[in-house]
C-alpha positions as a Markdown table, in Angstrom:
| # | Residue | x | y | z |
|---|---|---|---|---|
| 1 | Met | -31.8 | -88.9 | 97.5 |
| 2 | Lys | -31.5 | -92.5 | 98.5 |
| 3 | Ile | -34.1 | -94.1 | 96.2 |
| 4 | Arg | -32.8 | -97.7 | 95.9 |
| 5 | Lys | -32.4 | -99.1 | 92.4 |
| 6 | Ala | -31.0 | -102.3 | 90.9 |
| 7 | Ser | -28.1 | -103.7 | 92.9 |
| 8 | Ala | -24.6 | -103.7 | 91.6 |
| 9 | Leu | -24.7 | -107.4 | 91.1 |
| 10 | Ala | -27.9 | -107.2 | 89.1 |
| 11 | Ala | -26.3 | -104.5 | 86.9 |
| 12 | Ala | -23.2 | -106.6 | 86.4 |
| 13 | Val | -25.2 | -109.6 | 85.3 |
| 14 | Leu | -27.2 | -107.4 | 82.9 |
| 15 | Ala | -23.9 | -106.0 | 81.4 |
| 16 | Leu | -22.6 | -109.5 | 80.8 |
| 17 | Ser | -25.8 | -110.6 | 79.2 |
| 18 | Leu | -25.7 | -107.6 | 76.8 |
| 19 | Thr | -22.1 | -108.3 | 76.0 |
| 20 | Ala | -22.8 | -111.9 | 75.2 |
| 21 | Thr | -25.7 | -110.9 | 72.9 |
| 22 | Ala | -23.5 | -108.4 | 71.0 |
| 23 | Cys | -20.8 | -111.1 | 70.4 |
| 24 | Gly | -23.2 | -113.7 | 69.0 |
| 25 | Ser | -23.7 | -114.6 | 65.4 |
| 26 | Asp | -26.0 | -112.7 | 63.0 |
| 27 | Asp | -28.6 | -115.4 | 63.5 |
| 28 | Asp | -28.9 | -114.4 | 67.2 |
| 29 | Ser | -29.9 | -110.9 | 66.4 |
| 30 | Gly | -33.5 | -111.5 | 65.5 |
| 31 | Asp | -36.5 | -111.4 | 67.8 |
| 32 | Asn | -34.4 | -112.6 | 70.7 |
| 33 | Gly | -32.9 | -109.2 | 71.4 |
| 34 | Ala | -33.3 | -106.9 | 74.4 |
| 35 | Gly | -37.0 | -107.3 | 74.6 |
| 36 | Ser | -36.7 | -111.0 | 75.5 |
| 37 | Gly | -33.8 | -110.7 | 77.8 |
| 38 | Gly | -35.8 | -109.8 | 80.9 |
| 39 | Gly | -33.2 | -107.2 | 81.8 |
| 40 | Gly | -33.7 | -103.5 | 82.6 |
| 41 | Glu | -33.6 | -101.6 | 85.8 |
| 42 | Glu | -35.4 | -102.8 | 88.8 |
| 43 | Ala | -38.2 | -100.7 | 90.2 |
| 44 | Gln | -37.2 | -97.9 | 92.6 |
| 45 | Thr | -38.0 | -98.4 | 96.2 |
| 46 | Leu | -38.2 | -96.3 | 99.4 |
| 47 | Thr | -38.0 | -97.1 | 103.1 |
| 48 | Ile | -40.3 | -94.7 | 105.0 |
| 49 | Gly | -40.5 | -94.4 | 108.7 |
| 50 | Ile | -44.1 | -94.2 | 110.2 |
| 51 | Lys | -45.8 | -95.0 | 113.5 |
| 52 | Phe | -47.5 | -98.4 | 113.7 |
| 53 | Asp | -49.8 | -97.6 | 116.7 |
| 54 | Gln | -51.5 | -94.3 | 116.0 |
| 55 | Pro | -55.0 | -94.7 | 114.7 |
| 56 | Gly | -55.9 | -92.1 | 112.1 |
| 57 | Leu | -52.3 | -91.3 | 111.5 |
| 58 | Gly | -50.0 | -94.3 | 111.2 |
| 59 | Leu | -51.5 | -97.7 | 112.1 |
| 60 | Lys | -50.4 | -101.3 | 111.2 |
| 61 | Thr | -53.6 | -103.3 | 111.0 |
| 62 | Glu | -54.0 | -107.0 | 111.9 |
| 63 | Asp | -53.8 | -108.0 | 108.2 |
| 64 | Gly | -50.4 | -106.2 | 107.9 |
| 65 | Thr | -51.7 | -103.2 | 105.9 |
| 66 | Phe | -51.1 | -99.6 | 106.9 |
| 67 | Thr | -53.6 | -96.8 | 107.3 |
| 68 | Gly | -53.7 | -93.2 | 108.4 |
| 69 | Phe | -53.1 | -89.6 | 107.4 |
| 70 | Asp | -49.3 | -89.9 | 107.6 |
| 71 | Val | -49.4 | -93.1 | 105.5 |
| 72 | Asp | -51.5 | -91.3 | 102.8 |
| 73 | Val | -49.1 | -88.4 | 102.8 |
| 74 | Ala | -46.0 | -90.7 | 102.6 |
| 75 | Thr | -47.6 | -92.7 | 99.8 |
| 76 | Tyr | -48.4 | -89.5 | 97.9 |
| 77 | Val | -44.9 | -88.1 | 98.3 |
| 78 | Ala | -43.3 | -91.3 | 97.2 |
| 79 | Lys | -45.5 | -91.4 | 94.1 |
| 80 | Glu | -44.2 | -87.9 | 93.2 |
| 81 | Leu | -40.7 | -89.1 | 93.7 |
| 82 | Gly | -41.3 | -91.9 | 91.2 |
| 83 | Val | -42.0 | -94.8 | 93.6 |
| 84 | Asp | -45.3 | -96.7 | 93.5 |
| 85 | Ala | -47.1 | -97.8 | 96.7 |
| 86 | Glu | -46.1 | -101.4 | 96.3 |
| 87 | Asn | -42.5 | -100.5 | 96.3 |
| 88 | Ile | -42.6 | -98.7 | 99.7 |
| 89 | Glu | -41.3 | -100.5 | 102.8 |
| 90 | Phe | -42.8 | -98.9 | 105.9 |
| 91 | Lys | -40.6 | -99.2 | 109.0 |
| 92 | Glu | -41.8 | -98.5 | 112.6 |
| 93 | Ser | -40.2 | -95.3 | 113.9 |
| 94 | Pro | -40.7 | -94.9 | 117.7 |
| 95 | Ser | -40.3 | -91.2 | 118.8 |
| 96 | Pro | -37.0 | -91.7 | 120.7 |
| 97 | Glu | -35.4 | -93.4 | 117.7 |
| 98 | Arg | -36.3 | -91.1 | 114.8 |
| 99 | Glu | -33.1 | -89.1 | 114.7 |
| 100 | Asn | -31.0 | -92.3 | 115.1 |
| 101 | Met | -32.9 | -94.0 | 112.2 |
| 102 | Leu | -32.2 | -91.1 | 109.9 |
| 103 | Ser | -28.6 | -90.7 | 110.8 |
| 104 | Arg | -27.9 | -94.5 | 110.4 |
| 105 | Gly | -29.7 | -94.6 | 107.1 |
| 106 | Asp | -32.3 | -97.1 | 108.3 |
| 107 | Val | -35.0 | -95.1 | 106.4 |
| 108 | Asp | -35.0 | -92.6 | 103.5 |
| 109 | Phe | -37.4 | -90.2 | 105.3 |
| 110 | Ile | -39.9 | -90.2 | 108.2 |
| 111 | Val | -43.6 | -89.3 | 108.2 |
| 112 | Ala | -44.5 | -89.9 | 111.8 |
| 113 | Thr | -46.2 | -87.0 | 113.7 |
| 114 | Tyr | -42.7 | -85.5 | 113.7 |
| 115 | Ser | -42.9 | -82.0 | 115.2 |
| 116 | Ile | -40.3 | -79.6 | 113.8 |
| 117 | Thr | -38.2 | -78.2 | 116.6 |
| 118 | Asp | -34.8 | -76.3 | 116.7 |
| 119 | Glu | -33.4 | -79.0 | 118.9 |
| 120 | Arg | -34.2 | -81.7 | 116.4 |
| 121 | Lys | -32.9 | -79.6 | 113.5 |
| 122 | Glu | -29.5 | -79.8 | 115.0 |
| 123 | Lys | -29.5 | -83.6 | 114.1 |
| 124 | Val | -31.8 | -83.9 | 111.1 |
| 125 | Ser | -33.5 | -81.7 | 108.5 |
| 126 | Phe | -37.2 | -81.4 | 107.7 |
| 127 | Ala | -39.4 | -80.8 | 104.7 |
| 128 | Gly | -42.8 | -79.2 | 105.2 |
| 129 | Pro | -44.6 | -78.7 | 107.5 |
| 130 | Tyr | -47.7 | -80.6 | 106.2 |
| 131 | Phe | -50.0 | -80.4 | 109.3 |
| 132 | Leu | -50.5 | -78.2 | 112.3 |
| 133 | Ala | -51.6 | -79.9 | 115.6 |
| 134 | His | -51.9 | -78.8 | 119.2 |
| 135 | Gln | -50.9 | -80.5 | 122.4 |
| 136 | Asp | -53.9 | -81.6 | 124.5 |
| 137 | Leu | -55.0 | -84.2 | 127.1 |
| 138 | Leu | -57.0 | -87.3 | 126.6 |
| 139 | Ile | -59.0 | -88.0 | 129.8 |
| 140 | Arg | -61.7 | -90.4 | 130.9 |
| 141 | Ala | -65.2 | -89.4 | 129.7 |
| 142 | Asp | -66.5 | -88.5 | 133.2 |
| 143 | Asp | -63.4 | -86.4 | 134.1 |
| 144 | Ser | -62.6 | -82.8 | 133.3 |
| 145 | Val | -59.6 | -80.5 | 133.3 |
| 146 | Gly | -60.5 | -76.9 | 133.1 |
| 147 | Ser | -57.1 | -75.1 | 133.2 |
| 148 | Val | -53.4 | -75.6 | 132.7 |
| 149 | Glu | -52.9 | -75.1 | 136.5 |
| 150 | Glu | -54.9 | -78.3 | 137.2 |
| 151 | Ile | -52.5 | -80.4 | 135.2 |
| 152 | Asn | -49.9 | -80.1 | 138.0 |
| 153 | Asp | -52.1 | -82.3 | 140.2 |
| 154 | Leu | -52.5 | -85.1 | 137.7 |
| 155 | Thr | -50.7 | -88.3 | 137.0 |
| 156 | Leu | -49.8 | -88.1 | 133.3 |
| 157 | Cys | -48.4 | -90.4 | 130.6 |
| 158 | Ser | -46.6 | -89.6 | 127.4 |
| 159 | Val | -44.0 | -91.1 | 125.1 |
| 160 | Ser | -40.3 | -90.7 | 125.8 |
| 161 | Gly | -38.6 | -88.5 | 123.2 |
| 162 | Ser | -41.8 | -86.6 | 122.3 |
| 163 | Thr | -42.1 | -82.8 | 122.4 |
| 164 | Ser | -45.3 | -83.3 | 124.5 |
| 165 | Ala | -43.4 | -84.9 | 127.3 |
| 166 | Gln | -40.6 | -82.3 | 127.2 |
| 167 | Asn | -43.2 | -79.5 | 127.1 |
| 168 | Met | -45.0 | -80.8 | 130.2 |
| 169 | Lys | -41.8 | -81.2 | 132.2 |
| 170 | Glu | -40.1 | -77.9 | 131.3 |
| 171 | Asn | -43.0 | -75.5 | 130.7 |
| 172 | Leu | -46.6 | -76.5 | 131.3 |
| 173 | Ala | -46.8 | -78.7 | 134.4 |
| 174 | Pro | -43.4 | -79.4 | 136.0 |
| 175 | Asp | -45.0 | -80.6 | 139.2 |
| 176 | Ala | -47.2 | -83.3 | 137.5 |
| 177 | Asp | -46.3 | -86.9 | 138.0 |
| 178 | Leu | -45.2 | -87.8 | 134.4 |
| 179 | Ser | -44.6 | -91.4 | 133.2 |
| 180 | Glu | -42.9 | -91.9 | 129.9 |
| 181 | Phe | -43.3 | -95.1 | 127.8 |
| 182 | Asn | -42.2 | -96.1 | 124.3 |
| 183 | Thr | -45.6 | -96.0 | 122.7 |
| 184 | Tyr | -48.9 | -94.2 | 123.2 |
| 185 | Ser | -50.7 | -97.6 | 123.3 |
| 186 | Glu | -49.0 | -98.3 | 126.7 |
| 187 | Cys | -50.2 | -95.0 | 128.0 |
| 188 | Leu | -53.7 | -95.7 | 126.8 |
| 189 | Ser | -53.8 | -98.9 | 128.8 |
| 190 | Gly | -52.9 | -97.0 | 131.9 |
| 191 | Leu | -55.6 | -94.4 | 131.3 |
| 192 | Glu | -58.2 | -97.1 | 130.8 |
| 193 | Ser | -57.2 | -98.9 | 133.9 |
| 194 | Gly | -57.0 | -95.8 | 136.0 |
| 195 | Val | -53.3 | -95.9 | 136.6 |
| 196 | Val | -52.9 | -92.5 | 135.0 |
| 197 | Asp | -55.3 | -89.5 | 134.9 |
| 198 | Ala | -54.5 | -88.3 | 131.4 |
| 199 | Leu | -52.5 | -89.1 | 128.2 |
| 200 | Thr | -50.8 | -86.0 | 126.8 |
| 201 | Thr | -49.8 | -85.6 | 123.2 |
| 202 | Asp | -51.0 | -83.9 | 120.1 |
| 203 | Asp | -54.8 | -83.5 | 119.6 |
| 204 | Ala | -54.7 | -85.3 | 116.2 |
| 205 | Ile | -53.2 | -88.4 | 117.8 |
| 206 | Leu | -55.6 | -88.3 | 120.7 |
| 207 | Ala | -58.6 | -87.9 | 118.4 |
| 208 | Gly | -57.5 | -91.0 | 116.6 |
| 209 | Tyr | -57.5 | -93.1 | 119.8 |
| 210 | Ala | -60.7 | -91.7 | 121.1 |
| 211 | Ala | -62.5 | -92.6 | 117.8 |
| 212 | Gln | -61.5 | -96.2 | 118.0 |
| 213 | Glu | -64.5 | -98.6 | 118.3 |
| 214 | Gln | -63.3 | -100.3 | 121.4 |
| 215 | Tyr | -62.9 | -97.0 | 123.2 |
| 216 | Ala | -66.2 | -95.5 | 122.1 |
| 217 | Gly | -67.6 | -93.3 | 124.9 |
| 218 | Lys | -64.6 | -94.0 | 127.3 |
| 219 | Phe | -62.4 | -91.1 | 126.6 |
| 220 | Lys | -62.5 | -87.4 | 125.4 |
| 221 | Leu | -60.2 | -84.6 | 124.7 |
| 222 | Ala | -59.8 | -82.0 | 127.4 |
| 223 | Gly | -60.0 | -79.2 | 124.9 |
| 224 | Leu | -56.8 | -77.4 | 125.9 |
| 225 | Ser | -54.7 | -76.0 | 123.1 |
| 226 | Leu | -51.4 | -76.2 | 124.9 |
| 227 | Ser | -48.9 | -75.7 | 122.0 |
| 228 | Asp | -48.5 | -75.5 | 118.2 |
| 229 | Glu | -47.0 | -78.7 | 116.7 |
| 230 | Asn | -45.9 | -78.4 | 113.0 |
| 231 | Tyr | -45.5 | -81.9 | 111.6 |
| 232 | Gly | -42.6 | -82.1 | 109.2 |
| 233 | Ile | -41.1 | -84.9 | 107.1 |
| 234 | Gly | -37.8 | -85.9 | 108.7 |
| 235 | Ile | -34.9 | -86.3 | 106.2 |
| 236 | Pro | -31.1 | -86.8 | 106.6 |
| 237 | Lys | -29.3 | -83.7 | 107.8 |
| 238 | Gly | -28.5 | -81.3 | 105.0 |
| 239 | Asp | -30.2 | -83.2 | 102.2 |
| 240 | Thr | -31.5 | -80.1 | 100.4 |
| 241 | Glu | -32.2 | -81.9 | 97.1 |
| 242 | Leu | -34.6 | -84.3 | 98.9 |
| 243 | Gln | -36.1 | -81.5 | 100.9 |
| 244 | Ala | -36.9 | -79.5 | 97.7 |
| 245 | Asp | -38.4 | -82.6 | 96.0 |
| 246 | Ile | -40.6 | -83.4 | 99.0 |
| 247 | Asn | -41.7 | -79.8 | 99.5 |
| 248 | Ala | -42.8 | -79.7 | 95.8 |
| 249 | Ala | -44.8 | -82.9 | 96.4 |
| 250 | Leu | -46.5 | -81.4 | 99.5 |
| 251 | Glu | -47.4 | -78.2 | 97.7 |
| 252 | Lys | -49.0 | -80.2 | 94.9 |
| 253 | Met | -50.8 | -82.4 | 97.4 |
| 254 | Val | -52.5 | -79.3 | 98.8 |
| 255 | Glu | -53.2 | -77.7 | 95.4 |
| 256 | Asp | -54.8 | -80.7 | 93.9 |
| 257 | Gly | -57.1 | -81.3 | 96.8 |
| 258 | Ser | -55.5 | -84.5 | 98.0 |
| 259 | Trp | -54.5 | -83.0 | 101.4 |
| 260 | Glu | -58.1 | -82.1 | 102.2 |
| 261 | Gln | -59.2 | -85.6 | 101.0 |
| 262 | Phe | -56.7 | -87.3 | 103.3 |
| 263 | Val | -57.7 | -85.2 | 106.3 |
| 264 | Glu | -61.4 | -85.8 | 105.8 |
| 265 | Lys | -60.9 | -89.6 | 105.3 |
| 266 | Asn | -58.8 | -90.1 | 108.4 |
| 267 | Phe | -60.0 | -87.4 | 110.9 |
| 268 | Gly | -63.6 | -86.7 | 109.7 |
| 269 | Pro | -65.3 | -89.6 | 111.5 |
| 270 | Ser | -63.8 | -88.5 | 114.9 |
| 271 | Gly | -65.2 | -84.9 | 114.6 |
| 272 | Tyr | -61.7 | -83.5 | 115.1 |
| 273 | Glu | -61.5 | -79.8 | 114.1 |
| 274 | Tyr | -58.3 | -79.5 | 112.2 |
| 275 | Glu | -56.3 | -76.5 | 111.1 |
| 276 | Pro | -55.9 | -75.5 | 107.4 |
| 277 | Ala | -52.7 | -76.8 | 105.6 |
| 278 | Pro | -49.7 | -74.8 | 107.0 |
| 279 | Glu | -47.3 | -72.8 | 104.8 |
| 280 | Ile | -44.1 | -74.6 | 104.0 |
| 281 | Thr | -41.2 | -73.0 | 105.9 |
| 282 | Glu | -38.4 | -75.7 | 105.8 |
| 283 | Thr | -36.5 | -74.7 | 102.7 |
| 284 | Ser | -32.8 | -74.8 | 103.7 |
C-alpha cells in the first residue's frame, strides 16, 4: 500500500539529530530531549483519483473544495487506512486515463464512477463494488425516448473510454451517431444547445447533472435501465493487501450507516432512486 510517509531526507535529518543528542553532555539530557526536538514521523498521505466535473459524485467547486458521493466514500476509506481528510490529495482522473494513472503510480487508488469490467481487470484490480448504477439517457425535458430501438435514430454524446460509449457502439445502438469527448460537461453543453439529442452514461451521473440549479427543468432521465454498472475502487494490478484493506473499509461503511448517509446527502435532493449497497465481490 503506497501510503506516503516521511521522506528519506527527513528521516536522515531526524537520525542525525537524535545522534547529536545522544552524544551531548549530561547537562543536555534534561527537558530538551525528544519532546522538544520537533522530530517524529510526518503524517501519512494519499493521492486519490476522482472526477472533477460530476455533480453529486465528484465535483471540484469554485472555491477549490470537493463534494459528491465518491468524495465521501474516498474520504471514509482513507480514514480507515489511517489518513485524515486534510492529508488527501485529490487528482482529476478522466475516464480514458484511469488505467494509465494507476499503472504509472500517479494515484494510490481511484474512486471515480469506475465500473468493474473484465477488460479493465486485465490492467488494474478493483476493490468493492460500493455502488450499483444503470446506464440511461439524459434528454431535454420536452423530448422522450420510449425504447432501445429509438436510440439508433439519435445523435448521442458520451465520454471516450467509458463503458457507456462502448456499450452503445457494440451492443445497444450501433447505428446511432455517437460523439465522444473527454468530459461529460462537454456533452452537456451539446445537449443544451441542441447539437446532440441525448447524453448517455450511468443514471447516477445523469441525475447529478439534471439536479444542478442552472439546469433545473431543462433535462430529464429517459428512464431506460440499459445495463448494470458496479462501481469499484481502482487499485494497482495485483495489490491484494490494499484490496483487502479497502474492502474492509467499505463493509464497515455500510454496516455503520455511513453509506446510506452519503447516498441520501448526495442523491436525495434529485429524487434519484438508487439500489441497495451491492455485495463485495472483488476479493482476489
